[in-house]
């Protein structure tokens, strides 16, 4: 079978990460990269044998040999790019958030259904073997009935008022920052693992820094910390949250509590989740992703290691190396992309064949949740999530 | 100097634990134990050289040789006993909660001030060396300005609907259970470590079991799990919470989030707290009490071990053994009782000399917070704690 | 039943620790303390209601009201004191090592048997609940047949050449230091948990510092680190080891490997032991004593918490608080002393009734092992331990 | 610059893992795979766009368009294949062990030098960022002078006597198993991190199972555990070790102790190493590779996270994702292969330009050490490693 040809839009940190993951997916060939930063795009193309480089992503739309496109642009471009690709009949994998508003995300869902293209969104943490195992455990009833869900998602890369990045600017990044950027991953994980939708939220957002120092020259996401050169700054007002407490209710009356923060010193990317059921409980920490804690009342607690020999049949597919050989962050997207392209290669049909990867429906659901979180904070009241 | 003579009221798990701790406190002699369970009281007295046993705690009131009394009765007796002891001029250490209502707790505070006796309440977790160290770090500014506080207090001893105990009965135990029993410890720790009062709360309480099976014969607290004999049960309705999510605001606008649960399988007594500041963060877990995690942005995180050589001068006083020699739960009350009796021995005066142990003022503060939590849950709104 | 009267010889760190533990043992009264440091002895006596203080331990020999004595003197006095006490018909609990030579220790064993007194040695780590549980698991065959044992005992209190203490002087402390002081605990634990004697050893000892700086004024054990005052020093040669690698064979051909060090920065008292069997494995770390790791091949590993509800009937006796309420270093001796005095109170007879605490036989076994270690190091060869 | 063309010999677990890593290396194109298992080779080639498949690796020798070859054959073929490739002027990356004997490995080193090809051996664990950081810390003197090294390498995949694999057969795998397969990694890490060669060893090897059950149909390495189908067996004698205790001396008198086992239940691939110096200590565990423990005497211990912002300039090159984004086992070879092909692309010359990857010299050193370990075990004596 001939490979599926894929193009990437964006040459930043995420664009390069997608190339890295795609190179490991069987049956896929990356044939183009489109980026306004031509120098960087040419560099990536040269390193990884990518035959085409474009300055403008629109150039991809007419290329019949491009079957699928990864949208790794900044948030404020997501809608236009995703829409353009769908209309051109391309399968699309979008970075999150799917769009800036739920009107837009609902529009994309409708459009993709009408056009029949396969869509995916990069809720990459679903790609960890033990997240899949957790999903299986809940669905097989190993936890019993679920009592509560709780956890946090903590980072420190915006701790200081001298930390700056385009994600701090709501015009580019959206009205919510900490919740939309990282809280959304946690909510998606909870919904995926429990199989239940969040239906109501109560939120309290906060800002550690009302004003930040914006350097007069650009700084790349996440790499900012490494650069310690003295710089010139402008003081700017910040209108998005540094963190939030979110209480939620899920289908079936399940309650959840989430703490989100991008200003927690020493926490680099600590996404931690605990699900407590009537028979047992599970807890998982993204920073130590190769073990799942399983809590019991009447026998010793367990540490389930990412060992193919100990995982269920589905989760085993996400583990490529034996027990004790840790797999990490880059292996998650690799797994989801594999699922996506297997689905495409098998000519499976959205709406008809169930997807084993997050889709634009999931992306839309997150946009709707984030909007409810913002409304709740304004109203200081519980707010229904709705579906819009 | 002659020893201070102490009496204990109560011969249950807590009564025995107090005797255990008091035997390790210099300058103190346990001279009486009062309990309705005479058999058990005689047993404890025999084991630990306690010369007097009484069936009725009132017998202590006229004994001039009893200088201080530990009130280890069930919650619904706390007020009467504490009041009686104060009126008799005894120094009092009460188990928590201080009383069933804030009217009562306010009354005790007033009365104790008027009578001039020394009061203490057993917020025992303050007695850990690393809790003291955390307090010192915050107060020396090592964390910078505080951004957020979060954590949880999780247990599993009430996981099953066959778990039963007097604490499940609001008439004996009070209108709140999980929050009053364990959430109160967490709130006290946060207030102690940060030096700030909780001023507002938003709470969502929940019950895992609306009905439980009450055995027709009594079961002792905490020991219930060990007894697996088949029994006869009555189905009873439960009107107190199995858990709660509590959001809080502290003085100075500091925000906090707490998850409380007594139905989290595998969690035995996991009281975990993280305080995130502008310079660094700290986290502490009661189940691994001999280390304090210290998070940093621009240098490696630290694990501070309970090592007298590494603690500040105050915290070092709470550590009796060298680093690597773990101290545990029983060592906390021992430290607080030492502080209490040193205060008494030195003839320090409440209201004049600062206490290095929690007092009835702290006990009152907790009762007020718990009442606000209940009100907030009813109103589904933020509620001011007030002072009543 | 009247209490058993106990006397303590020694008022240093260990003497005070014994008083602390004895105060928690039912049916025991500490009635005397003997110490050359009269000031300190009087202080302890005053704090804990001890009616008699002696400058010279010989004064205890004629006191008919002293039933048992704890020998907390420096190592070089152990033999004489233990011998004197046995001859006077006292029950004896000795600090370790039992004596400076195996001739002496063999002599004490013989003498005690002849005299019929009860003897005990403070291998305190046996007193942890999970050590008892490990013992039970091995004996019930839960590990299957044993393949190997390995671990380490690491400290850092002698890391610097400015660290000094009487334990560095072989004339006072004995020909071996790291092995005799801490390696001996590890060997005792292995022998206790497996129920097998060490029969052969191969050892490689080492010194990090050939010379150390001895302060001209005395420094108390373990407390030295806390004192940072500038001092005057003498340079002295060191003739005992800072650490060792010890390979061992136990009965039944079981192999073991131990690393001992008192110069491992950051390791305060890390005694770690793993026992690997054909069915499962266990690992335990003294610095986190409230959990036992249980390793499995074909199912998830387990973390067994010190929870009375999860322990076997014997181990449960060593756990005084519920799961999640950590017990620590001071609770170990308390448990062993309880066993000792229960044995005495029940008029059990050494040689006839099995002891549930380590005895002089165990103390003698350790002295013999340490001598074999020293011989092996000299000969650079495997050496039989023998029994002498 | 045109890409470097690489061929793979072998299509088993390791062959596929090499393809996975090579796809992520810039400037490299995998153009051929040679394997006796044609079906599997064709499958891999199809998935990853590899244009050529050969049944016989000799076919690669005449292909001028093949610049470098990865030798992923079973151990007993290593020598012949490596030799053939060198003689054909190919750059070679060999799986370990380099050869079955030190005569062979010495021969390869000589031959490669004469022929001028670049050689590498897959001591993949050097590719972890924190291993590189550890190397840097030692070399900058952050640990002070080194006192001792200790650790273990534990697995459980050969725990049962029904576990079987070609690695159990000395004719195919070599005279040593546990030491050669996994102990060699540990020795290489110690030598790499400390910059010192092992000069003497004392070893005690052991077998848990003298006989094992060999299934009459073949089982793939590491995958065997997953297959639980009932099978027919032959009982076979085993002549290689299941584990070993190895004591070692390194240059400068540094002492080391290693425990190796492939029969430790619950340990999947636990390679743990601690290096204790006069200023501080470090410990690293391959199963939690994203943190490095740093021990201190006079300040809190540290946990250094794999965070590019916290690593030194060299180690940062091995970290591709921000702090808190775990990297794992597959990322190590990727890093080493990148170094290798950068070296080749830059036309650096072995013997002249220092290699930042392990070479055949390192592979030879390991073969020599393993032979010394076997000799020591036979002689029950310390043995010089020599250089042969």
PDB file of C-alpha atoms in Angstrom, chain B residues 171-370:
ATOM      1  CA  UNK B 171     -25.998  13.640  66.972  1.00  0.00           C
ATOM      2  CA  UNK B 172     -22.751  12.473  68.537  1.00  0.00           C
ATOM      3  CA  UNK B 173     -20.205  13.722  66.047  1.00  0.00           C
ATOM      4  CA  UNK B 174     -21.651  16.942  64.681  1.00  0.00           C
ATOM      5  CA  UNK B 175     -23.279  18.260  61.525  1.00  0.00           C
ATOM      6  CA  UNK B 176     -20.096  17.888  59.507  1.00  0.00           C
ATOM      7  CA  UNK B 177     -17.981  14.760  59.419  1.00  0.00           C
ATOM      8  CA  UNK B 178     -15.214  14.630  56.801  1.00  0.00           C
ATOM      9  CA  UNK B 179     -14.616  18.379  56.890  1.00  0.00           C
ATOM     10  CA  UNK B 180     -14.813  18.629  60.669  1.00  0.00           C
ATOM     11  CA  UNK B 181     -12.775  15.519  61.365  1.00  0.00           C
ATOM     12  CA  UNK B 182      -9.960  15.801  58.864  1.00  0.00           C
ATOM     13  CA  UNK B 183     -10.504  18.876  56.695  1.00  0.00           C
ATOM     14  CA  UNK B 184     -10.173  20.889  59.887  1.00  0.00           C
ATOM     15  CA  UNK B 185      -6.633  19.593  60.385  1.00  0.00           C
ATOM     16  CA  UNK B 186      -5.710  20.688  56.882  1.00  0.00           C
ATOM     17  CA  UNK B 187      -7.204  24.142  57.399  1.00  0.00           C
ATOM     18  CA  UNK B 188      -5.394  24.503  60.683  1.00  0.00           C
ATOM     19  CA  UNK B 189      -2.095  23.515  59.087  1.00  0.00           C
ATOM     20  CA  UNK B 190      -2.557  26.019  56.272  1.00  0.00           C
ATOM     21  CA  UNK B 191      -3.417  28.775  58.708  1.00  0.00           C
ATOM     22  CA  UNK B 192      -0.515  27.867  60.974  1.00  0.00           C
ATOM     23  CA  UNK B 193       2.068  27.561  58.224  1.00  0.00           C
ATOM     24  CA  UNK B 194       1.030  30.700  56.340  1.00  0.00           C
ATOM     25  CA  UNK B 195       0.079  32.723  59.405  1.00  0.00           C
ATOM     26  CA  UNK B 196      -3.122  33.768  57.669  1.00  0.00           C
ATOM     27  CA  UNK B 197      -6.772  33.184  58.537  1.00  0.00           C
ATOM     28  CA  UNK B 198      -9.298  31.706  56.132  1.00  0.00           C
ATOM     29  CA  UNK B 199     -11.810  34.470  55.420  1.00  0.00           C
ATOM     30  CA  UNK B 200     -14.173  33.062  52.765  1.00  0.00           C
ATOM     31  CA  UNK B 201     -15.104  29.598  51.584  1.00  0.00           C
ATOM     32  CA  UNK B 202     -16.950  27.933  48.764  1.00  0.00           C
ATOM     33  CA  UNK B 203     -17.808  24.318  49.436  1.00  0.00           C
ATOM     34  CA  UNK B 204     -19.323  21.366  47.694  1.00  0.00           C
ATOM     35  CA  UNK B 205     -19.977  18.402  49.977  1.00  0.00           C
ATOM     36  CA  UNK B 206     -20.844  14.906  48.851  1.00  0.00           C
ATOM     37  CA  UNK B 207     -21.864  11.546  50.170  1.00  0.00           C
ATOM     38  CA  UNK B 208     -20.772   8.303  48.596  1.00  0.00           C
ATOM     39  CA  UNK B 209     -23.298   6.339  50.639  1.00  0.00           C
ATOM     40  CA  UNK B 210     -26.717   7.714  51.460  1.00  0.00           C
ATOM     41  CA  UNK B 211     -27.345   4.704  53.650  1.00  0.00           C
ATOM     42  CA  UNK B 212     -24.953   2.556  55.648  1.00  0.00           C
ATOM     43  CA  UNK B 213     -25.203  -0.702  57.531  1.00  0.00           C
ATOM     44  CA  UNK B 214     -24.926  -0.140  61.251  1.00  0.00           C
ATOM     45  CA  UNK B 215     -23.800  -3.210  63.181  1.00  0.00           C
ATOM     46  CA  UNK B 216     -25.953  -4.016  66.154  1.00  0.00           C
ATOM     47  CA  UNK B 217     -22.877  -4.245  68.350  1.00  0.00           C
ATOM     48  CA  UNK B 218     -20.422  -1.366  68.807  1.00  0.00           C
ATOM     49  CA  UNK B 219     -17.196  -1.047  66.816  1.00  0.00           C
ATOM     50  CA  UNK B 220     -14.207   0.941  67.975  1.00  0.00           C
ATOM     51  CA  UNK B 221     -12.905   3.804  65.832  1.00  0.00           C
ATOM     52  CA  UNK B 222     -10.328   2.767  63.280  1.00  0.00           C
ATOM     53  CA  UNK B 223     -10.227  -0.744  64.609  1.00  0.00           C
ATOM     54  CA  UNK B 224     -13.362  -1.638  62.726  1.00  0.00           C
ATOM     55  CA  UNK B 225     -11.448  -2.579  59.638  1.00  0.00           C
ATOM     56  CA  UNK B 226      -9.671  -5.322  61.464  1.00  0.00           C
ATOM     57  CA  UNK B 227     -12.800  -7.041  62.570  1.00  0.00           C
ATOM     58  CA  UNK B 228     -14.260  -9.156  59.818  1.00  0.00           C
ATOM     59  CA  UNK B 229     -16.713 -11.192  61.818  1.00  0.00           C
ATOM     60  CA  UNK B 230     -20.158 -11.598  60.254  1.00  0.00           C
ATOM     61  CA  UNK B 231     -22.592  -9.336  62.007  1.00  0.00           C
ATOM     62  CA  UNK B 232     -26.157  -8.180  62.117  1.00  0.00           C
ATOM     63  CA  UNK B 233     -26.867  -4.761  60.695  1.00  0.00           C
ATOM     64  CA  UNK B 234     -29.482  -2.031  60.614  1.00  0.00           C
ATOM     65  CA  UNK B 235     -29.722   0.137  57.522  1.00  0.00           C
ATOM     66  CA  UNK B 236     -29.444   3.755  58.579  1.00  0.00           C
ATOM     67  CA  UNK B 237     -29.573   7.065  56.707  1.00  0.00           C
ATOM     68  CA  UNK B 238     -26.430   9.137  56.751  1.00  0.00           C
ATOM     69  CA  UNK B 239     -26.674  12.902  57.049  1.00  0.00           C
ATOM     70  CA  UNK B 240     -23.006  13.906  57.110  1.00  0.00           C
ATOM     71  CA  UNK B 241     -20.594  14.187  54.207  1.00  0.00           C
ATOM     72  CA  UNK B 242     -18.134  11.523  53.038  1.00  0.00           C
ATOM     73  CA  UNK B 243     -16.060  14.199  51.383  1.00  0.00           C
ATOM     74  CA  UNK B 244     -15.909  17.735  50.123  1.00  0.00           C
ATOM     75  CA  UNK B 245     -14.242  20.148  47.775  1.00  0.00           C
ATOM     76  CA  UNK B 246     -13.506  23.384  49.585  1.00  0.00           C
ATOM     77  CA  UNK B 247     -12.201  26.552  47.960  1.00  0.00           C
ATOM     78  CA  UNK B 248     -11.009  29.212  50.336  1.00  0.00           C
ATOM     79  CA  UNK B 249      -9.610  32.671  50.471  1.00  0.00           C
ATOM     80  CA  UNK B 250      -7.147  33.610  53.176  1.00  0.00           C
ATOM     81  CA  UNK B 251      -6.061  36.980  54.449  1.00  0.00           C
ATOM     82  CA  UNK B 252      -4.184  38.951  51.838  1.00  0.00           C
ATOM     83  CA  UNK B 253      -6.171  37.392  49.012  1.00  0.00           C
ATOM     84  CA  UNK B 254      -4.362  34.067  49.099  1.00  0.00           C
ATOM     85  CA  UNK B 255      -6.435  31.304  47.445  1.00  0.00           C
ATOM     86  CA  UNK B 256      -6.658  27.694  48.534  1.00  0.00           C
ATOM     87  CA  UNK B 257      -8.261  24.495  47.334  1.00  0.00           C
ATOM     88  CA  UNK B 258      -8.807  21.391  49.404  1.00  0.00           C
ATOM     89  CA  UNK B 259     -10.186  17.968  48.552  1.00  0.00           C
ATOM     90  CA  UNK B 260     -11.394  15.912  51.521  1.00  0.00           C
ATOM     91  CA  UNK B 261     -12.513  12.314  51.311  1.00  0.00           C
ATOM     92  CA  UNK B 262     -13.022   9.367  53.615  1.00  0.00           C
ATOM     93  CA  UNK B 263     -13.855   7.073  50.702  1.00  0.00           C
ATOM     94  CA  UNK B 264     -10.609   7.068  48.675  1.00  0.00           C
ATOM     95  CA  UNK B 265      -9.422   3.472  48.417  1.00  0.00           C
ATOM     96  CA  UNK B 266      -5.766   2.966  49.323  1.00  0.00           C
ATOM     97  CA  UNK B 267      -5.401   6.359  50.976  1.00  0.00           C
ATOM     98  CA  UNK B 268      -5.040   5.711  54.666  1.00  0.00           C
ATOM     99  CA  UNK B 269      -4.371   9.165  56.067  1.00  0.00           C
ATOM    100  CA  UNK B 270      -2.926  11.158  53.217  1.00  0.00           C
ATOM    101  CA  UNK B 271      -2.847  14.783  54.259  1.00  0.00           C
ATOM    102  CA  UNK B 272      -0.967  16.602  51.534  1.00  0.00           C
ATOM    103  CA  UNK B 273      -0.366  20.306  51.260  1.00  0.00           C
ATOM    104  CA  UNK B 274       1.436  22.473  48.729  1.00  0.00           C
ATOM    105  CA  UNK B 275       2.148  26.176  49.085  1.00  0.00           C
ATOM    106  CA  UNK B 276       3.339  27.962  45.966  1.00  0.00           C
ATOM    107  CA  UNK B 277       5.134  31.270  46.288  1.00  0.00           C
ATOM    108  CA  UNK B 278       6.883  33.696  44.007  1.00  0.00           C
ATOM    109  CA  UNK B 279      10.352  32.439  44.961  1.00  0.00           C
ATOM    110  CA  UNK B 280       9.792  28.771  45.731  1.00  0.00           C
ATOM    111  CA  UNK B 281       7.182  26.239  46.723  1.00  0.00           C
ATOM    112  CA  UNK B 282       6.876  23.619  49.435  1.00  0.00           C
ATOM    113  CA  UNK B 283       4.916  20.388  49.652  1.00  0.00           C
ATOM    114  CA  UNK B 284       4.475  18.014  52.555  1.00  0.00           C
ATOM    115  CA  UNK B 285       2.695  14.713  52.936  1.00  0.00           C
ATOM    116  CA  UNK B 286       1.743  13.490  56.383  1.00  0.00           C
ATOM    117  CA  UNK B 287       2.280   9.879  55.334  1.00  0.00           C
ATOM    118  CA  UNK B 288       5.954  10.644  54.570  1.00  0.00           C
ATOM    119  CA  UNK B 289       6.421  13.247  57.253  1.00  0.00           C
ATOM    120  CA  UNK B 290      10.202  13.188  57.389  1.00  0.00           C
ATOM    121  CA  UNK B 291      10.752  15.043  54.148  1.00  0.00           C
ATOM    122  CA  UNK B 292       9.712  18.395  52.795  1.00  0.00           C
ATOM    123  CA  UNK B 293       9.751  19.007  49.054  1.00  0.00           C
ATOM    124  CA  UNK B 294      11.000  22.436  48.093  1.00  0.00           C
ATOM    125  CA  UNK B 295      10.357  23.473  44.502  1.00  0.00           C
ATOM    126  CA  UNK B 296      12.465  25.924  42.559  1.00  0.00           C
ATOM    127  CA  UNK B 297      12.267  27.402  39.097  1.00  0.00           C
ATOM    128  CA  UNK B 298      15.896  28.066  38.326  1.00  0.00           C
ATOM    129  CA  UNK B 299      17.725  25.428  40.324  1.00  0.00           C
ATOM    130  CA  UNK B 300      17.098  21.806  41.280  1.00  0.00           C
ATOM    131  CA  UNK B 301      14.230  21.036  43.588  1.00  0.00           C
ATOM    132  CA  UNK B 302      15.159  20.007  47.097  1.00  0.00           C
ATOM    133  CA  UNK B 303      14.180  17.298  49.542  1.00  0.00           C
ATOM    134  CA  UNK B 304      14.736  18.573  53.019  1.00  0.00           C
ATOM    135  CA  UNK B 305      15.028  15.679  55.442  1.00  0.00           C
ATOM    136  CA  UNK B 306      14.030  15.884  59.081  1.00  0.00           C
ATOM    137  CA  UNK B 307      17.642  16.253  60.160  1.00  0.00           C
ATOM    138  CA  UNK B 308      18.294  18.457  63.191  1.00  0.00           C
ATOM    139  CA  UNK B 309      21.455  19.669  61.468  1.00  0.00           C
ATOM    140  CA  UNK B 310      19.407  21.018  58.559  1.00  0.00           C
ATOM    141  CA  UNK B 311      16.454  22.521  60.437  1.00  0.00           C
ATOM    142  CA  UNK B 312      16.069  25.994  61.828  1.00  0.00           C
ATOM    143  CA  UNK B 313      16.437  26.523  65.554  1.00  0.00           C
ATOM    144  CA  UNK B 314      12.730  26.285  66.278  1.00  0.00           C
ATOM    145  CA  UNK B 315      12.025  23.200  64.170  1.00  0.00           C
ATOM    146  CA  UNK B 316      15.092  21.459  65.555  1.00  0.00           C
ATOM    147  CA  UNK B 317      13.365  21.386  68.941  1.00  0.00           C
ATOM    148  CA  UNK B 318      10.710  19.095  67.456  1.00  0.00           C
ATOM    149  CA  UNK B 319      13.239  16.579  66.156  1.00  0.00           C
ATOM    150  CA  UNK B 320      14.502  14.207  68.809  1.00  0.00           C
ATOM    151  CA  UNK B 321      16.533  11.868  66.662  1.00  0.00           C
ATOM    152  CA  UNK B 322      19.201  12.404  63.995  1.00  0.00           C
ATOM    153  CA  UNK B 323      18.486  12.602  60.292  1.00  0.00           C
ATOM    154  CA  UNK B 324      17.408   9.317  58.786  1.00  0.00           C
ATOM    155  CA  UNK B 325      15.811   8.213  62.042  1.00  0.00           C
ATOM    156  CA  UNK B 326      12.161   8.715  61.132  1.00  0.00           C
ATOM    157  CA  UNK B 327       9.805  10.239  63.645  1.00  0.00           C
ATOM    158  CA  UNK B 328       6.143   9.641  63.263  1.00  0.00           C
ATOM    159  CA  UNK B 329       2.597  10.323  64.231  1.00  0.00           C
ATOM    160  CA  UNK B 330       3.025   9.675  67.986  1.00  0.00           C
ATOM    161  CA  UNK B 331       5.857  12.201  68.162  1.00  0.00           C
ATOM    162  CA  UNK B 332       3.655  15.134  67.180  1.00  0.00           C
ATOM    163  CA  UNK B 333       1.367  15.224  70.234  1.00  0.00           C
ATOM    164  CA  UNK B 334       4.390  14.532  72.373  1.00  0.00           C
ATOM    165  CA  UNK B 335       5.935  17.768  71.099  1.00  0.00           C
ATOM    166  CA  UNK B 336       2.796  19.827  71.520  1.00  0.00           C
ATOM    167  CA  UNK B 337       2.188  18.479  75.009  1.00  0.00           C
ATOM    168  CA  UNK B 338       5.795  19.330  75.894  1.00  0.00           C
ATOM    169  CA  UNK B 339       5.223  22.887  74.729  1.00  0.00           C
ATOM    170  CA  UNK B 340       1.992  23.112  76.670  1.00  0.00           C
ATOM    171  CA  UNK B 341       3.488  21.899  79.929  1.00  0.00           C
ATOM    172  CA  UNK B 342       6.610  23.996  79.511  1.00  0.00           C
ATOM    173  CA  UNK B 343       4.299  26.992  79.124  1.00  0.00           C
ATOM    174  CA  UNK B 344       2.442  26.024  82.274  1.00  0.00           C
ATOM    175  CA  UNK B 345       5.612  25.218  84.207  1.00  0.00           C
ATOM    176  CA  UNK B 346       7.057  28.591  83.255  1.00  0.00           C
ATOM    177  CA  UNK B 347       3.856  30.240  84.536  1.00  0.00           C
ATOM    178  CA  UNK B 348       3.279  31.896  81.200  1.00  0.00           C
ATOM    179  CA  UNK B 349      -0.016  33.689  80.830  1.00  0.00           C
ATOM    180  CA  UNK B 350      -2.514  33.237  77.994  1.00  0.00           C
ATOM    181  CA  UNK B 351      -3.292  36.501  76.265  1.00  0.00           C
ATOM    182  CA  UNK B 352       0.029  37.836  77.435  1.00  0.00           C
ATOM    183  CA  UNK B 353       2.631  35.269  76.467  1.00  0.00           C
ATOM    184  CA  UNK B 354       2.389  33.775  72.984  1.00  0.00           C
ATOM    185  CA  UNK B 355       1.604  30.064  72.930  1.00  0.00           C
ATOM    186  CA  UNK B 356       3.716  27.650  70.875  1.00  0.00           C
ATOM    187  CA  UNK B 357       0.806  25.199  70.683  1.00  0.00           C
ATOM    188  CA  UNK B 358      -2.742  25.475  69.302  1.00  0.00           C
ATOM    189  CA  UNK B 359      -5.224  26.960  71.757  1.00  0.00           C
ATOM    190  CA  UNK B 360      -8.970  27.177  72.164  1.00  0.00           C
ATOM    191  CA  UNK B 361      -8.802  30.275  69.934  1.00  0.00           C
ATOM    192  CA  UNK B 362      -7.610  28.000  67.157  1.00  0.00           C
ATOM    193  CA  UNK B 363     -10.260  25.468  68.060  1.00  0.00           C
ATOM    194  CA  UNK B 364     -12.925  28.125  67.850  1.00  0.00           C
ATOM    195  CA  UNK B 365     -11.601  29.312  64.502  1.00  0.00           C
ATOM    196  CA  UNK B 366     -12.053  25.812  63.104  1.00  0.00           C
ATOM    197  CA  UNK B 367     -15.611  25.477  64.339  1.00  0.00           C
ATOM    198  CA  UNK B 368     -16.402  28.769  62.639  1.00  0.00           C
ATOM    199  CA  UNK B 369     -14.815  27.620  59.382  1.00  0.00           C
ATOM    200  CA  UNK B 370     -16.720  24.339  59.401  1.00  0.00           C
TER     201      UNK B 370
END
